Short mmCIF file of C-alpha atoms in Angstrom, two decimals:
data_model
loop_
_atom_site.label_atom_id
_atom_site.label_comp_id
_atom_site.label_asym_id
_atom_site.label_seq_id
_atom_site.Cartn_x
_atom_site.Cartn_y
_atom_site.Cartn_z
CA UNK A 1 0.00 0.00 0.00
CA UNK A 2 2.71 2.42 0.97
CA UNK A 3 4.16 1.83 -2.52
CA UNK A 4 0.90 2.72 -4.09
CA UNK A 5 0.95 5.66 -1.89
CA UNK A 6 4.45 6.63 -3.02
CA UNK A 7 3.62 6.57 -6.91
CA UNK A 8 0.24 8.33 -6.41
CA UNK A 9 2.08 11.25 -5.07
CA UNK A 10 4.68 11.24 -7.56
CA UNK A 11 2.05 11.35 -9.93
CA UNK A 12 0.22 14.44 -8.48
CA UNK A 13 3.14 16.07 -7.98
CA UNK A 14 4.65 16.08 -11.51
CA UNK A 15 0.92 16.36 -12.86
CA UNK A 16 0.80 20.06 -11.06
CA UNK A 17 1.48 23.07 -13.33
CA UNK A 18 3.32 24.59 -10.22
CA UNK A 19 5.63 21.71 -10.53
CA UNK A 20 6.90 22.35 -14.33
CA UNK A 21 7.03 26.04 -13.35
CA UNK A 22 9.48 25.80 -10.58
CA UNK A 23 11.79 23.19 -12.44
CA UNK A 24 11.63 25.65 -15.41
CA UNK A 25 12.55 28.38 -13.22
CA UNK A 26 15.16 26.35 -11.51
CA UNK A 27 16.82 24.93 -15.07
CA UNK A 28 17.17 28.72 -15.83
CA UNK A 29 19.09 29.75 -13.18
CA UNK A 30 21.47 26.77 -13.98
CA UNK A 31 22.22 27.84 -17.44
CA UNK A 32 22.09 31.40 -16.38
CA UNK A 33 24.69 30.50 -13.34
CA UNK A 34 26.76 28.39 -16.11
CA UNK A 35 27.13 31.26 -18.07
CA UNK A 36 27.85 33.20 -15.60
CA UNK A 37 30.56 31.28 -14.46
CA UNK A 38 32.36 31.04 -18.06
CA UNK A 39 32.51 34.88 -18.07
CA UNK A 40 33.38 35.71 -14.60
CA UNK A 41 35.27 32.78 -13.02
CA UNK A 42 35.22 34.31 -9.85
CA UNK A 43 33.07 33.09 -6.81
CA UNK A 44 32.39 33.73 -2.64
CA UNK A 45 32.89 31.18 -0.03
CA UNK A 46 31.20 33.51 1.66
CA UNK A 47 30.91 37.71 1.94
CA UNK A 48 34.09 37.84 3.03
CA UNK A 49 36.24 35.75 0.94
CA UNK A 50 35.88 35.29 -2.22
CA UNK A 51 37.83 32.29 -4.80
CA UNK A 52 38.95 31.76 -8.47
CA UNK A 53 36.58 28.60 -9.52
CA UNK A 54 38.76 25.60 -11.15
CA UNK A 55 37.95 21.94 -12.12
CA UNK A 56 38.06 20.98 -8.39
CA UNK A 57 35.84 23.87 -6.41
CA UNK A 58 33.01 24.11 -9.14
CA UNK A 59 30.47 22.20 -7.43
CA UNK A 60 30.03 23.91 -4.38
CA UNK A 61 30.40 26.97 -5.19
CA UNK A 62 27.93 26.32 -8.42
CA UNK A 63 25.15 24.91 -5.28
CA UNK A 64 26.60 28.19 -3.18
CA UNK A 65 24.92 30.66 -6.19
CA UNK A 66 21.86 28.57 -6.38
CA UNK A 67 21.03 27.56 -2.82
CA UNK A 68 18.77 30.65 -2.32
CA UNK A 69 16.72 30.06 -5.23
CA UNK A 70 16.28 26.33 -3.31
CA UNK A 71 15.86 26.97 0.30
CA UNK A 72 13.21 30.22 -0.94
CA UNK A 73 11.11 29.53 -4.32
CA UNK A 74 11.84 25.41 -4.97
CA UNK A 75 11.09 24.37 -1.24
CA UNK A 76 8.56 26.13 -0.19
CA UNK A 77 6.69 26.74 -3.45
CA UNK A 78 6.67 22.68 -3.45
CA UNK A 79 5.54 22.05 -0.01
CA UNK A 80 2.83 24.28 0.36
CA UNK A 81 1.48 22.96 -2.93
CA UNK A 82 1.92 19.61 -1.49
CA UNK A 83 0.81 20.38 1.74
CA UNK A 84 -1.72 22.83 1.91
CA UNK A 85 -2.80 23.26 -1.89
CA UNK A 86 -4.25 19.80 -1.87
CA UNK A 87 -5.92 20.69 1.66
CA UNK A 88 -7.84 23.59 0.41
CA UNK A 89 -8.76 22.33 -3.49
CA UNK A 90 -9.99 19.11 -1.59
CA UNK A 91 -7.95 16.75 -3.52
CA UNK A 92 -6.52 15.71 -0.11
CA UNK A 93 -9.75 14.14 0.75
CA UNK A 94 -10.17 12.27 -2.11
CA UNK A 95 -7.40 10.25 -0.91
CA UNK A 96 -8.09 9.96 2.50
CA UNK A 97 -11.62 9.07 2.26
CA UNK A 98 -9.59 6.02 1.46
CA UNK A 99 -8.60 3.21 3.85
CA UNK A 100 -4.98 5.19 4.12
CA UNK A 101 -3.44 5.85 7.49
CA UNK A 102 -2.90 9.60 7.93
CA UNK A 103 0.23 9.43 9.25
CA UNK A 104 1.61 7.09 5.92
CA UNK A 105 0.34 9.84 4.02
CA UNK A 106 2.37 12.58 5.73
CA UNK A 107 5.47 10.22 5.52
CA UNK A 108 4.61 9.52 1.55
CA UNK A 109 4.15 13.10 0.97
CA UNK A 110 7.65 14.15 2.98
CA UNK A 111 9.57 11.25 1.28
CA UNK A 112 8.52 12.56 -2.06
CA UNK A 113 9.84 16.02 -1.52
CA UNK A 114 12.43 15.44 -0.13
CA UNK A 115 12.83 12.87 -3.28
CA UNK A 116 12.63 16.22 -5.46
CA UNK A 117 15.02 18.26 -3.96
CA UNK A 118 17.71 15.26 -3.79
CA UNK A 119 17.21 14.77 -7.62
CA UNK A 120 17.51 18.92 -7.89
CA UNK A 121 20.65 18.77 -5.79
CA UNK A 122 22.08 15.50 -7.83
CA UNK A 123 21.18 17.36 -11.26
CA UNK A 124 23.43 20.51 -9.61
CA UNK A 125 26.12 18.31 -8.67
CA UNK A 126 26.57 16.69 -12.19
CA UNK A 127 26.23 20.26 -13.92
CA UNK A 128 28.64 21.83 -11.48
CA UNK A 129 31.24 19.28 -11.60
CA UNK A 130 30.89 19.13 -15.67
CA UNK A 131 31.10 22.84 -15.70
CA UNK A 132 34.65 22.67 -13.76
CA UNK A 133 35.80 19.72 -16.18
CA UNK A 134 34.46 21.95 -18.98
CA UNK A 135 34.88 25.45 -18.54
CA UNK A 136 37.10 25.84 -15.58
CA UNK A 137 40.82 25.87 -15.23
CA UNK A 138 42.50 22.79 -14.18
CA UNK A 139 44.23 22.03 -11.23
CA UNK A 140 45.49 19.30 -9.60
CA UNK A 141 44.88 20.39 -6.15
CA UNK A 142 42.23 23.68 -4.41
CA UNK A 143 42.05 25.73 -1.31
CA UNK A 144 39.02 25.29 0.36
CA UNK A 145 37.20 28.14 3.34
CA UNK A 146 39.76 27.77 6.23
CA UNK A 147 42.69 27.37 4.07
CA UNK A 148 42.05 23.38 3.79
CA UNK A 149 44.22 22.85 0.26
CA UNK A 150 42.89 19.13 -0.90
CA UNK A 151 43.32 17.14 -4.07
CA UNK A 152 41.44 15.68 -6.33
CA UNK A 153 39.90 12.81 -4.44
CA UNK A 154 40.28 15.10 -1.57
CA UNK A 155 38.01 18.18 -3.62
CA UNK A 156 35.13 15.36 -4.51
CA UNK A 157 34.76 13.49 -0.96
CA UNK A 158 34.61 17.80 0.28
CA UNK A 159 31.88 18.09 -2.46
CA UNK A 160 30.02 15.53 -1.77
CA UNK A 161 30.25 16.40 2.08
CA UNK A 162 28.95 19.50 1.45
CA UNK A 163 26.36 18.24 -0.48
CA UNK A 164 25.31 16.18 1.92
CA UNK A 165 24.81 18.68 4.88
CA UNK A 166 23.16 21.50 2.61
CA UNK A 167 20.39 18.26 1.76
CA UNK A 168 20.30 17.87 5.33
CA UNK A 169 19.45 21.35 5.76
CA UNK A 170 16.79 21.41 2.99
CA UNK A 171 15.58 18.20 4.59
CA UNK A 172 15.15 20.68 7.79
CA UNK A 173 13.56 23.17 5.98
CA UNK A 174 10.79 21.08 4.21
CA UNK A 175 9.99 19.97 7.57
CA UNK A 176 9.54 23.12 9.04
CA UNK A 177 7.42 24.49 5.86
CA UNK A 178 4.72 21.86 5.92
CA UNK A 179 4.15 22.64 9.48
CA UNK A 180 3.37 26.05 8.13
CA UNK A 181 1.48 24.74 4.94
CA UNK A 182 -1.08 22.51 6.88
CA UNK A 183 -1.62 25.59 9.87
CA UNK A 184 -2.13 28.15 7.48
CA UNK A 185 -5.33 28.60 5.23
CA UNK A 186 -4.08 28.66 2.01
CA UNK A 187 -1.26 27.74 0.29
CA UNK A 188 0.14 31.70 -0.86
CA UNK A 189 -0.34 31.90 3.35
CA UNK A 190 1.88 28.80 3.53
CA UNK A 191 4.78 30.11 1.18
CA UNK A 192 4.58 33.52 2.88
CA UNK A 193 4.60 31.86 6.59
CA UNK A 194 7.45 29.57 5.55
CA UNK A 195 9.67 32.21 3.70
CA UNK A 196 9.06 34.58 7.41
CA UNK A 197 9.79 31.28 9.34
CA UNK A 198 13.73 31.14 7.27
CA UNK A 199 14.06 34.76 7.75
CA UNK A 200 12.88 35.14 11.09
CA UNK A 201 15.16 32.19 12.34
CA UNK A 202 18.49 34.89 11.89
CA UNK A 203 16.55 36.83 14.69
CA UNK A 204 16.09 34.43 16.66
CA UNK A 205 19.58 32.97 16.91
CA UNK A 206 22.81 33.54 15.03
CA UNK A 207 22.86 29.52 15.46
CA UNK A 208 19.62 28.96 12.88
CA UNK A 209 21.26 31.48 10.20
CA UNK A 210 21.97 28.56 7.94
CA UNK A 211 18.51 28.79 7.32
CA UNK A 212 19.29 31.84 5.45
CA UNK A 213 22.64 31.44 4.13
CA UNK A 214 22.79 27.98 3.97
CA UNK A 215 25.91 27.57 1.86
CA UNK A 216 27.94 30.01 3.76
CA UNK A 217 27.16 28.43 6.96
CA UNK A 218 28.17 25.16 5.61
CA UNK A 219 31.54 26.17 4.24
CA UNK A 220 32.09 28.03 7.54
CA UNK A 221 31.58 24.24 9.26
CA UNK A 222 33.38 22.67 6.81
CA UNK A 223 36.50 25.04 7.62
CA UNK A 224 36.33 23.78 11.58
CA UNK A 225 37.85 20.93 12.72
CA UNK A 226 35.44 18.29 14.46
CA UNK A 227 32.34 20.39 13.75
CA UNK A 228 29.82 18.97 15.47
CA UNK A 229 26.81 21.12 13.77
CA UNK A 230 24.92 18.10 12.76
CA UNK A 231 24.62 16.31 15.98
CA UNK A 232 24.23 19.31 18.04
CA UNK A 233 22.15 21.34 16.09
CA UNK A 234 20.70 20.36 12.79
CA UNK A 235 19.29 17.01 13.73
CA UNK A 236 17.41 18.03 16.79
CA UNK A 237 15.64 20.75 14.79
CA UNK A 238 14.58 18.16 11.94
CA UNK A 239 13.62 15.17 14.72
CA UNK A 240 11.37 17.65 16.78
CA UNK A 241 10.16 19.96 13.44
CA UNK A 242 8.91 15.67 12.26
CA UNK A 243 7.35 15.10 15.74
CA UNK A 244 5.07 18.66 15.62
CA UNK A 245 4.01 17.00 12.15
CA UNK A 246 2.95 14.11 13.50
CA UNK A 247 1.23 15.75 16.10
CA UNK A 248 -0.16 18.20 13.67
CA UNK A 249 -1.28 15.59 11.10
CA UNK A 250 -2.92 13.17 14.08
CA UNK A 251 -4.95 16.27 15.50
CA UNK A 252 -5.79 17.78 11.95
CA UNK A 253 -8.89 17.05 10.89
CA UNK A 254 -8.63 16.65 7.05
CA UNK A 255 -12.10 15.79 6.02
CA UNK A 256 -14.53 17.45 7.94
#
């Protein structure tokens, strides 16, 4: 059943006009970014320090350019369609006036978007590292935020590392938007409340300003030795953000 679950939403979700939009808008930025990168060849590890782009950095910094466009339009445009746009058209309760546990469904539908943005972020990866084989000059070895010079193998484990903890981070940040998207009344309430939510979370705490700069902070982690950002930080938020959904998704009620 869960299978049957799973496809159903994949199907919805690349049936929705919304869907095509965002991907459209996303693909644009890449080539625009590409080109970009030809022309300049000159990138920021963060506002303070900026780096020459070769065969070996590409990748990361190609995500560092593109990461706002993510964690602001892809993210929560997706969830709150997901979330709260089926809610309020009703399509929702089409599918639960079916024998489907509630709580399956909220696992199906965060699987599934988190399933998008790991394809988006695999698609980036590909394009960024081709760009550096490409485009970029090469070099046998690069200087990385905190003056960490690695080689080739060295570059793509750091790539994929960073990879990694930015999905984590997204991961974080779908989480926390369809709280938002099922508590708010409509979906343009849901991108609005999430978007706040990101911004908001650099008030709250210079800790939570990965939310907003999500690249920078991870290149500043990156640079420290025995970081412990993930344990200490960025998994709590994403186990208790998926406990409020539970909560949220047991109490709700969808088809009254």
């Amino acid at each position: 059943m869960m299978t049957g679950l799973f496809i159903s939403e994949l199907e919805r979700t690349f049936k929705r006009k919304k869907t095509a939009a965002v991907l459209a808008v996303y693909a644009g930025l890449l080539a625009f970014i590409w080109f970009f990168f030809q022309r300049g060849g000159i990138s920021f590890f963060d506002a303070d320090h900026d780096v020459k782009i070769d065969s070996l950095n590409s990748a990361p910094l190609l995500l560092r350019d593109l990461s706002f466009a993510i964690t602001f339009i892809v993210i929560p445009m997706f969830v709150a369609d997901s979330f709260n746009g089926e809610y309020t058209s009703g399509a929702l309760r089409m599918v639960l006036i079916r024998p489907h546990h509630r709580l399956k469904l909220f696992f199906v539908k965060w699987t599934v978007q988190c399933l998008l943005v790991f394809i988006i972020l695999c698609i980036t990866w590909v394009v960024g590292t081709c760009l550096g084989k490409i485009a970029m000059p090469h070099v046998t070895e690069t200087t990385f935020l905190g003056g960490h010079t690695l080689g080739t193998l060295g570059a793509l484990l750091y790539s994929l590392k960073f990879y990694g903890i930015c999905f984590c981070i997204f991961i974080a940040v779908i989480s926390i938007g369809s709280i938002l998207s099922v508590l708010m009344p409509n979906s343009i309430l849901s991108y609005v409340a999430t978007m706040g939510a990101l911004i908001g979370s650099v008030y709250v705490s210079d800790k939570l300003s990965f939310f907003f700069s999500v690249t920078d902070s991870v290149f500043y982690e990156l640079s420290r030795p025995n970081s412990e950002f993930l344990a200490n930080l960025l998994f709590p938020i994403l186990l208790i953000s998926l406990i409020i959904n539970l909560f949220v998704w047991k109490k709700k009620e969808w088809v009254g």
